[in-house]
Amino acid sequence: MNETSAMLLDSGGLDRLIGVLGARGFRTIGPVVADGAIGPGPIRHVVDLPQGWHDEQAPGSYRLHRDDDPRLFAWAVGPRSWKGELFPPRSVVWRSSGEGDSLEIVPVVDEAPPVAVIGARPCELAALSILDRVLGTSTHPDPVYRARREAAFVAVVECSTPASTCFCTSMGTGPAVGDDRAGDEGVDLVLTELAGDERHHFLVRAASPLGGEVLAELGGEPAPGWAWSARDRLLAAAEGAIGRALDTDGLAPLLARNLDHPRWDEVAERCLSCGNCTLACPTCFCSSVEDVSDLTGTVERHRRWDSCFDLGYSYVHGGPVRTSVSSRYRQWATHKLSTWFDQFSTAGCVGCGRCITWCPVGIDLTEEAAAIRASDGAGARAYARAGAAGGDQP
Amino acid sequence: MARTAERPAKAGTSLVPLAYRVAWRRRETADVVTIALEAVGESLAPFRAGQFHMLTAFGVGEVAISVSGTPGAPGPVEHTIRDVGAVSHALSRLPVGGVVGARGPFGTSWDVTGLADEDVVVIAGGIGLAPLRGAVHQLSGRRGPGRLTVLVGARTPDQLVFADDVRRWRELGADVRLTVDAATPDWGGEVGLVTSLLASASFDPARTVGLLCGPEVMMRFAAADLADLGVDPSRIRISLERNMQCGAGICGHCQLGPLLLCRDGPVVTYGGAVAALMGQVER
Amino acid sequence: MTEELAELVARHPLFAGLPTDVASLVAGCAHNAAFGAGELLLAEGEPAEALYLLRRGRVALEIRKPGSGQLVVETLRPGEVVGLSWLFPPHRWKTDARAMEPVGVVSVDAACLLAKAEADPAFGFALMKRLLPVLLSRLQATRVRLLDLYGDGAHR
């Protein structure tokens, strides 16, 4: 972290940040309380932010409560990630009109103003980096995501109050923004909220040239030494507060060799195949298209988020390939933790815990992975595979 | 700010189809037609044998269709379509002059250039011959010591496609054998599983390349049979199918384990991971 | 004559690579035979008395079905074997086998072959090791065809 470009702001300074970004043409969005949850919404002033709100999360459970805590970011993550701001749940890809040789097909260009995300978490920044790889660096990148992401301003607030479902430390994505993130790595400002002894400050570091420019406009004082030590204490405490863990050691090959593990059928007895985990997940990127026509002959191709838990997801003429819940849960979990590496050279999971909190029956990905690790090779074909793989299994 | 701007692309190009017109159509079987498409305006990039296009029937939807034409051949691009769903039904009913949307080409190819010396064994099941047709055209015209064997299986004699091509390939020296599962009284040809034709085919396993396309179970057994006969699994290429939608590896639907088949396939090497993937139980 | 037959037997894929004395044992039970197009090599229900090593022409295995005449269920090519029902009781053919074109075979007398196998278990086992794979691969092919792979909505 470049300490020379770090400043200490009070909440008035944060208010100025929102104003400066708005004046620069950004649509400023941040965490707001709505419908009993904290999630992305338009913000124009600091008062729009969830001061004093806290979230209590557990498998299948999420509750908000409020007290007189002066902090704005004393909660973990809500059900909706920032994915929806950059990769909208619904969009129109193209529109056609006319017919025969006079048919015209016109791309629908996303004209949403650039967005400034204020208050993403470090794990969510990691999720954006994953989406950058998946949607942004394909031979044919997704035009909407790419345009929005390139134009976006991202201010991350480091995590002081992890939830019981969080396991970012296992995935190396939080609660701090890693020092290797200094510079041009998809984030513009990194904030740490410091509160205590009647003081309420934000330690703000620029992480991009634009972030530096914006920070210079805000005034405030250069970050004093106590702010850095307060940050260190805060993040150490946050790290210590994370109780859930996912053992990632050899996890990708572990799951790849346990595709016929009986645990998949066991978890399928509980899984409702509702797809909540995929909607809440900040890296799930699957989408589907449908063509919509009207009586004038205009056709539009609509894209919407899709879920691998949907029966139609794996449809090949003749029917879906994965008809059982067991196959679909396995597809999701092994994609996140195993085949994602093959496809995109990274895990598909950042440890935000949303899939655990928002699963209506409280299925815990970390628990499922641990169960398979505990009986590695329990599948019916394990013996044959061990032989084929060179006998590295018992 | 996203830091992925090193590849400026015309926004939407790959996801937005170009207009193509049906130049001519030919019925192959009761539920299979070939439509040849020519660009109304701008053309797609040239395809390689084994690649696919995403074809849109306007107002109905889009589906992946392998190109059945020959790369580099002049004139409209042939697509052979089996009428099995709403979109393929609409496409296969299009009259001459009808307009479709086309995107692509996408995916990997059979990559048969440079196979002059190799014996090539092509095994196709049903309409699986369509994605192989361009490659067989290219192979039947090659000059070199390599022999070409084409084994085709179908359910019934009236489901065999490309009779004219079969005649031409034979004239050019290919050993083409057709077999059916269920014979009709007028069928004087072979009856049996397509892989049973392998026993009497002439090829040297040590210098053979296999190209397989058809139902996945057929390919799994055919690839295993070829490997048992001594063909190097890394020289057996198969064309796999899942739910291809975007063609760009960004919609997720065509996953088969680690593979995004629209990007890493449809043509993949049988040896290594794929053999195990094909044996994986999905239900 | 027997020497020529031994050579034909040894060259047939069923016995390829076997020691010459094994081929000679088989040849001792064998003679050449020819069938015109449309002639039956064997008929369902008749005593199964010969093993045919197919050398020339194709043979169709047929099952008679009312209304359909003779239904071809499998075709066999030169290099393959026609007729295995002689191996075990009740020693009766299960299908018809008809020459699709002029056919040349080495016809091996089943009783003679079985007698030599009984007398010389090593020869019998060598024979079995050649015949059982034929049965297995035909069984597997039948299994796969049972899946009706090319049927409607099954193209995957």
mmCIF file of N, CA, C and O in Angstrom, chain A residues 118-182:
data_model
loop_
_atom_site.group_PDB
_atom_site.id
_atom_site.type_symbol
_atom_site.label_atom_id
_atom_site.label_comp_id
_atom_site.label_asym_id
_atom_site.label_seq_id
_atom_site.Cartn_x
_atom_site.Cartn_y
_atom_site.Cartn_z
ATOM 1 N N ILE A 118 -19.275 2.106 -3.890
ATOM 2 C CA ILE A 118 -18.642 2.575 -2.661
ATOM 3 C C ILE A 118 -19.025 1.619 -1.537
ATOM 4 O O ILE A 118 -20.198 1.525 -1.157
ATOM 5 N N GLY A 119 -18.055 0.842 -1.072
ATOM 6 C CA GLY A 119 -18.344 -0.060 0.034
ATOM 7 C C GLY A 119 -18.373 -1.526 -0.326
ATOM 8 O O GLY A 119 -18.974 -2.328 0.382
ATOM 9 N N ALA A 120 -17.743 -1.887 -1.437
ATOM 10 C CA ALA A 120 -17.586 -3.313 -1.704
ATOM 11 C C ALA A 120 -16.596 -3.880 -0.693
ATOM 12 O O ALA A 120 -15.753 -3.178 -0.172
ATOM 13 N N ARG A 121 -16.710 -5.181 -0.428
ATOM 14 C CA ARG A 121 -15.799 -5.829 0.514
ATOM 15 C C ARG A 121 -14.589 -6.405 -0.240
ATOM 16 O O ARG A 121 -14.674 -6.679 -1.432
ATOM 17 N N PRO A 122 -13.506 -6.644 0.466
ATOM 18 C CA PRO A 122 -12.339 -7.249 -0.205
ATOM 19 C C PRO A 122 -12.699 -8.559 -0.925
ATOM 20 O O PRO A 122 -12.217 -8.810 -2.033
ATOM 21 N N CYS A 123 -13.556 -9.379 -0.296
ATOM 22 C CA CYS A 123 -13.922 -10.632 -0.967
ATOM 23 C C CYS A 123 -14.686 -10.341 -2.251
ATOM 24 O O CYS A 123 -14.600 -11.078 -3.225
ATOM 25 N N GLU A 124 -15.429 -9.217 -2.249
ATOM 26 C CA GLU A 124 -16.202 -8.874 -3.437
ATOM 27 C C GLU A 124 -15.312 -8.288 -4.524
ATOM 28 O O GLU A 124 -15.596 -8.432 -5.713
ATOM 29 N N LEU A 125 -14.250 -7.642 -4.095
ATOM 30 C CA LEU A 125 -13.265 -7.190 -5.072
ATOM 31 C C LEU A 125 -12.625 -8.409 -5.747
ATOM 32 O O LEU A 125 -12.431 -8.437 -6.965
ATOM 33 N N ALA A 126 -12.330 -9.434 -4.914
ATOM 34 C CA ALA A 126 -11.776 -10.664 -5.481
ATOM 35 C C ALA A 126 -12.771 -11.285 -6.462
ATOM 36 O O ALA A 126 -12.395 -11.830 -7.503
ATOM 37 N N ALA A 127 -14.059 -11.198 -6.137
ATOM 38 C CA ALA A 127 -15.082 -11.741 -7.034
ATOM 39 C C ALA A 127 -15.088 -10.994 -8.361
ATOM 40 O O ALA A 127 -15.230 -11.599 -9.429
ATOM 41 N N LEU A 128 -14.905 -9.676 -8.289
ATOM 42 C CA LEU A 128 -14.860 -8.905 -9.538
ATOM 43 C C LEU A 128 -13.644 -9.297 -10.370
ATOM 44 O O LEU A 128 -13.720 -9.379 -11.598
ATOM 45 N N SER A 129 -12.522 -9.555 -9.700
ATOM 46 C CA SER A 129 -11.336 -9.999 -10.447
ATOM 47 C C SER A 129 -11.606 -11.309 -11.168
ATOM 48 O O SER A 129 -11.139 -11.530 -12.287
ATOM 49 N N ILE A 130 -12.381 -12.198 -10.508
ATOM 50 C CA ILE A 130 -12.728 -13.475 -11.149
ATOM 51 C C ILE A 130 -13.638 -13.227 -12.345
ATOM 52 O O ILE A 130 -13.430 -13.768 -13.430
ATOM 53 N N LEU A 131 -14.635 -12.368 -12.152
ATOM 54 C CA LEU A 131 -15.522 -12.060 -13.281
ATOM 55 C C LEU A 131 -14.744 -11.383 -14.411
ATOM 56 O O LEU A 131 -15.041 -11.590 -15.591
ATOM 57 N N ASP A 132 -13.731 -10.573 -14.045
ATOM 58 C CA ASP A 132 -12.902 -9.964 -15.090
ATOM 59 C C ASP A 132 -12.292 -11.040 -15.978
ATOM 60 O O ASP A 132 -12.232 -10.904 -17.191
ATOM 61 N N ARG A 133 -11.839 -12.122 -15.345
ATOM 62 C CA ARG A 133 -11.240 -13.213 -16.129
ATOM 63 C C ARG A 133 -12.277 -13.924 -16.968
ATOM 64 O O ARG A 133 -12.053 -14.251 -18.121
ATOM 65 N N VAL A 134 -13.414 -14.218 -16.340
ATOM 66 C CA VAL A 134 -14.417 -15.062 -17.018
ATOM 67 C C VAL A 134 -15.103 -14.289 -18.138
ATOM 68 O O VAL A 134 -15.187 -14.760 -19.272
ATOM 69 N N LEU A 135 -15.585 -13.100 -17.781
ATOM 70 C CA LEU A 135 -16.418 -12.355 -18.742
ATOM 71 C C LEU A 135 -15.616 -11.336 -19.529
ATOM 72 O O LEU A 135 -16.037 -10.917 -20.601
ATOM 73 N N GLY A 136 -14.467 -10.941 -18.975
ATOM 74 C CA GLY A 136 -13.736 -9.838 -19.598
ATOM 75 C C GLY A 136 -12.605 -10.262 -20.502
ATOM 76 O O GLY A 136 -12.180 -9.493 -21.362
ATOM 77 N N THR A 137 -12.093 -11.463 -20.329
ATOM 78 C CA THR A 137 -10.916 -11.841 -21.114
ATOM 79 C C THR A 137 -11.167 -13.032 -22.022
ATOM 80 O O THR A 137 -10.244 -13.601 -22.571
ATOM 81 N N SER A 138 -12.436 -13.412 -22.205
ATOM 82 C CA SER A 138 -12.748 -14.422 -23.211
ATOM 83 C C SER A 138 -12.354 -13.872 -24.584
ATOM 84 O O SER A 138 -12.179 -12.677 -24.762
ATOM 85 N N THR A 139 -12.196 -14.780 -25.548
ATOM 86 C CA THR A 139 -11.963 -14.328 -26.923
ATOM 87 C C THR A 139 -13.098 -13.412 -27.365
ATOM 88 O O THR A 139 -12.916 -12.504 -28.157
ATOM 89 N N HIS A 140 -14.279 -13.715 -26.843
ATOM 90 C CA HIS A 140 -15.434 -12.867 -27.123
ATOM 91 C C HIS A 140 -15.974 -12.376 -25.784
ATOM 92 O O HIS A 140 -16.883 -12.964 -25.229
ATOM 93 N N PRO A 141 -15.387 -11.309 -25.222
ATOM 94 C CA PRO A 141 -15.818 -10.871 -23.893
ATOM 95 C C PRO A 141 -17.260 -10.390 -23.897
ATOM 96 O O PRO A 141 -17.790 -10.003 -24.939
ATOM 97 N N ASP A 142 -17.854 -10.438 -22.704
ATOM 98 C CA ASP A 142 -19.221 -9.949 -22.594
ATOM 99 C C ASP A 142 -19.204 -8.424 -22.699
ATOM 100 O O ASP A 142 -18.582 -7.750 -21.875
ATOM 101 N N PRO A 143 -19.867 -7.866 -23.697
ATOM 102 C CA PRO A 143 -19.739 -6.420 -23.920
ATOM 103 C C PRO A 143 -20.321 -5.576 -22.790
ATOM 104 O O PRO A 143 -19.764 -4.524 -22.464
ATOM 105 N N VAL A 144 -21.414 -6.017 -22.191
ATOM 106 C CA VAL A 144 -22.031 -5.210 -21.142
ATOM 107 C C VAL A 144 -21.133 -5.176 -19.912
ATOM 108 O O VAL A 144 -20.798 -4.117 -19.377
ATOM 109 N N TYR A 145 -20.712 -6.370 -19.461
ATOM 110 C CA TYR A 145 -19.858 -6.420 -18.275
ATOM 111 C C TYR A 145 -18.590 -5.616 -18.507
ATOM 112 O O TYR A 145 -18.170 -4.823 -17.671
ATOM 113 N N ARG A 146 -17.990 -5.837 -19.664
ATOM 114 C CA ARG A 146 -16.710 -5.206 -19.922
ATOM 115 C C ARG A 146 -16.817 -3.678 -19.941
ATOM 116 O O ARG A 146 -16.007 -2.974 -19.342
ATOM 117 N N ALA A 147 -17.839 -3.194 -20.612
ATOM 118 C CA ALA A 147 -18.000 -1.743 -20.694
ATOM 119 C C ALA A 147 -18.257 -1.167 -19.305
ATOM 120 O O ALA A 147 -17.669 -0.150 -18.914
ATOM 121 N N ARG A 148 -19.131 -1.812 -18.565
ATOM 122 C CA ARG A 148 -19.451 -1.288 -17.233
ATOM 123 C C ARG A 148 -18.253 -1.369 -16.301
ATOM 124 O O ARG A 148 -17.997 -0.458 -15.519
ATOM 125 N N ARG A 149 -17.524 -2.466 -16.393
ATOM 126 C CA ARG A 149 -16.386 -2.655 -15.491
ATOM 127 C C ARG A 149 -15.272 -1.670 -15.807
ATOM 128 O O ARG A 149 -14.648 -1.118 -14.905
ATOM 129 N N GLU A 150 -15.042 -1.451 -17.093
ATOM 130 C CA GLU A 150 -13.972 -0.524 -17.464
ATOM 131 C C GLU A 150 -14.299 0.892 -17.027
ATOM 132 O O GLU A 150 -13.411 1.663 -16.687
ATOM 133 N N ALA A 151 -15.572 1.218 -17.018
ATOM 134 C CA ALA A 151 -15.969 2.577 -16.674
ATOM 135 C C ALA A 151 -16.184 2.752 -15.176
ATOM 136 O O ALA A 151 -16.324 3.878 -14.701
ATOM 137 N N ALA A 152 -16.203 1.648 -14.448
ATOM 138 C CA ALA A 152 -16.609 1.728 -13.037
ATOM 139 C C ALA A 152 -15.491 2.269 -12.144
ATOM 140 O O ALA A 152 -14.302 2.104 -12.416
ATOM 141 N N PHE A 153 -15.910 2.902 -11.065
ATOM 142 C CA PHE A 153 -15.004 3.318 -9.986
ATOM 143 C C PHE A 153 -15.306 2.409 -8.800
ATOM 144 O O PHE A 153 -16.478 2.219 -8.450
ATOM 145 N N VAL A 154 -14.272 1.837 -8.213
ATOM 146 C CA VAL A 154 -14.514 0.893 -7.118
ATOM 147 C C VAL A 154 -13.777 1.350 -5.858
ATOM 148 O O VAL A 154 -12.550 1.503 -5.874
ATOM 149 N N ALA A 155 -14.549 1.578 -4.818
ATOM 150 C CA ALA A 155 -13.971 1.892 -3.507
ATOM 151 C C ALA A 155 -14.327 0.757 -2.556
ATOM 152 O O ALA A 155 -15.504 0.456 -2.349
ATOM 153 N N VAL A 156 -13.298 0.107 -2.042
ATOM 154 C CA VAL A 156 -13.510 -1.044 -1.162
ATOM 155 C C VAL A 156 -13.377 -0.601 0.282
ATOM 156 O O VAL A 156 -12.507 0.207 0.609
ATOM 157 N N VAL A 157 -14.239 -1.135 1.130
ATOM 158 C CA VAL A 157 -14.096 -0.906 2.560
ATOM 159 C C VAL A 157 -13.696 -2.229 3.214
ATOM 160 O O VAL A 157 -14.416 -3.225 3.095
ATOM 161 N N GLU A 158 -12.555 -2.217 3.867
ATOM 162 C CA GLU A 158 -12.065 -3.452 4.481
ATOM 163 C C GLU A 158 -13.009 -3.894 5.597
ATOM 164 O O GLU A 158 -13.789 -3.119 6.129
ATOM 165 N N CYS A 159 -12.917 -5.180 5.924
ATOM 166 C CA CYS A 159 -13.960 -5.822 6.711
ATOM 167 C C CYS A 159 -13.616 -5.826 8.208
ATOM 168 O O CYS A 159 -12.595 -6.354 8.613
ATOM 169 N N SER A 160 -14.493 -5.234 9.016
ATOM 170 C CA SER A 160 -14.252 -5.219 10.466
ATOM 171 C C SER A 160 -15.132 -6.230 11.183
ATOM 172 O O SER A 160 -14.847 -6.619 12.301
ATOM 173 N N THR A 161 -16.219 -6.649 10.541
ATOM 174 C CA THR A 161 -17.261 -7.380 11.252
ATOM 175 C C THR A 161 -17.688 -8.616 10.466
ATOM 176 O O THR A 161 -18.799 -8.673 9.932
ATOM 177 N N PRO A 162 -16.831 -9.603 10.325
ATOM 178 C CA PRO A 162 -17.211 -10.769 9.529
ATOM 179 C C PRO A 162 -18.378 -11.524 10.153
ATOM 180 O O PRO A 162 -18.604 -11.450 11.360
ATOM 181 N N ALA A 163 -19.101 -12.234 9.306
ATOM 182 C CA ALA A 163 -20.224 -13.045 9.777
ATOM 183 C C ALA A 163 -19.749 -14.461 10.077
ATOM 184 O O ALA A 163 -18.636 -14.852 9.704
ATOM 185 N N SER A 164 -20.605 -15.226 10.746
ATOM 186 C CA SER A 164 -20.219 -16.601 11.109
ATOM 187 C C SER A 164 -20.073 -17.473 9.859
ATOM 188 O O SER A 164 -19.470 -18.531 9.899
ATOM 189 N N THR A 165 -20.640 -17.009 8.754
ATOM 190 C CA THR A 165 -20.590 -17.814 7.525
ATOM 191 C C THR A 165 -19.379 -17.476 6.668
ATOM 192 O O THR A 165 -19.141 -18.128 5.657
ATOM 193 N N CYS A 166 -18.631 -16.447 7.058
ATOM 194 C CA CYS A 166 -17.492 -16.003 6.244
ATOM 195 C C CYS A 166 -16.320 -16.984 6.337
ATOM 196 O O CYS A 166 -16.038 -17.508 7.418
ATOM 197 N N PHE A 167 -15.646 -17.197 5.215
ATOM 198 C CA PHE A 167 -14.386 -17.962 5.252
ATOM 199 C C PHE A 167 -13.378 -17.392 4.261
ATOM 200 O O PHE A 167 -12.613 -18.122 3.624
ATOM 201 N N CYS A 168 -13.319 -16.046 4.192
ATOM 202 C CA CYS A 168 -12.428 -15.397 3.230
ATOM 203 C C CYS A 168 -10.961 -15.689 3.522
ATOM 204 O O CYS A 168 -10.144 -15.732 2.597
ATOM 205 N N THR A 169 -10.648 -15.911 4.793
ATOM 206 C CA THR A 169 -9.240 -16.162 5.116
ATOM 207 C C THR A 169 -8.764 -17.463 4.470
ATOM 208 O O THR A 169 -7.605 -17.591 4.100
ATOM 209 N N SER A 170 -9.684 -18.420 4.313
ATOM 210 C CA SER A 170 -9.298 -19.669 3.650
ATOM 211 C C SER A 170 -9.021 -19.432 2.168
ATOM 212 O O SER A 170 -8.193 -20.118 1.570
ATOM 213 N N MET A 171 -9.751 -18.479 1.577
ATOM 214 C CA MET A 171 -9.621 -18.262 0.150
ATOM 215 C C MET A 171 -8.612 -17.156 -0.176
ATOM 216 O O MET A 171 -8.372 -16.854 -1.342
ATOM 217 N N GLY A 172 -8.060 -16.547 0.874
ATOM 218 C CA GLY A 172 -7.069 -15.496 0.657
ATOM 219 C C GLY A 172 -7.647 -14.216 0.073
ATOM 220 O O GLY A 172 -6.982 -13.518 -0.696
ATOM 221 N N THR A 173 -8.899 -13.918 0.419
ATOM 222 C CA THR A 173 -9.546 -12.749 -0.196
ATOM 223 C C THR A 173 -9.912 -11.664 0.808
ATOM 224 O O THR A 173 -10.475 -10.644 0.419
ATOM 225 N N GLY A 174 -9.634 -11.841 2.074
ATOM 226 C CA GLY A 174 -10.010 -10.845 3.072
ATOM 227 C C GLY A 174 -9.430 -11.239 4.420
ATOM 228 O O GLY A 174 -8.704 -12.227 4.506
ATOM 229 N N PRO A 175 -9.794 -10.480 5.463
ATOM 230 C CA PRO A 175 -10.686 -9.310 5.500
ATOM 231 C C PRO A 175 -10.016 -8.030 5.019
ATOM 232 O O PRO A 175 -10.694 -7.039 4.802
ATOM 233 N N ALA A 176 -8.683 -8.068 4.822
ATOM 234 C CA ALA A 176 -7.993 -6.883 4.313
ATOM 235 C C ALA A 176 -7.889 -6.976 2.796
ATOM 236 O O ALA A 176 -7.979 -8.063 2.221
ATOM 237 N N VAL A 177 -7.688 -5.844 2.167
ATOM 238 C CA VAL A 177 -7.281 -5.857 0.766
ATOM 239 C C VAL A 177 -5.781 -6.099 0.770
ATOM 240 O O VAL A 177 -5.039 -5.352 1.394
ATOM 241 N N GLY A 178 -5.377 -7.153 0.128
ATOM 242 C CA GLY A 178 -3.977 -7.551 0.189
ATOM 243 C C GLY A 178 -3.057 -6.449 -0.309
ATOM 244 O O GLY A 178 -3.433 -5.637 -1.153
ATOM 245 N N ASP A 179 -1.852 -6.429 0.226
ATOM 246 C CA ASP A 179 -0.915 -5.387 -0.170
ATOM 247 C C ASP A 179 -0.529 -5.493 -1.638
ATOM 248 O O ASP A 179 -0.131 -4.529 -2.259
ATOM 249 N N ASP A 180 -0.684 -6.705 -2.190
ATOM 250 C CA ASP A 180 -0.346 -6.864 -3.604
ATOM 251 C C ASP A 180 -1.394 -6.207 -4.501
ATOM 252 O O ASP A 180 -1.308 -6.239 -5.700
ATOM 253 N N ARG A 181 -2.419 -5.642 -3.870
ATOM 254 C CA ARG A 181 -3.458 -4.998 -4.660
ATOM 255 C C ARG A 181 -3.155 -3.536 -4.954
ATOM 256 O O ARG A 181 -3.927 -2.861 -5.595
ATOM 257 N N ALA A 182 -2.042 -3.037 -4.421
ATOM 258 C CA ALA A 182 -1.685 -1.658 -4.723
ATOM 259 C C ALA A 182 -1.480 -1.555 -6.227
ATOM 260 O O ALA A 182 -0.964 -2.460 -6.851
#
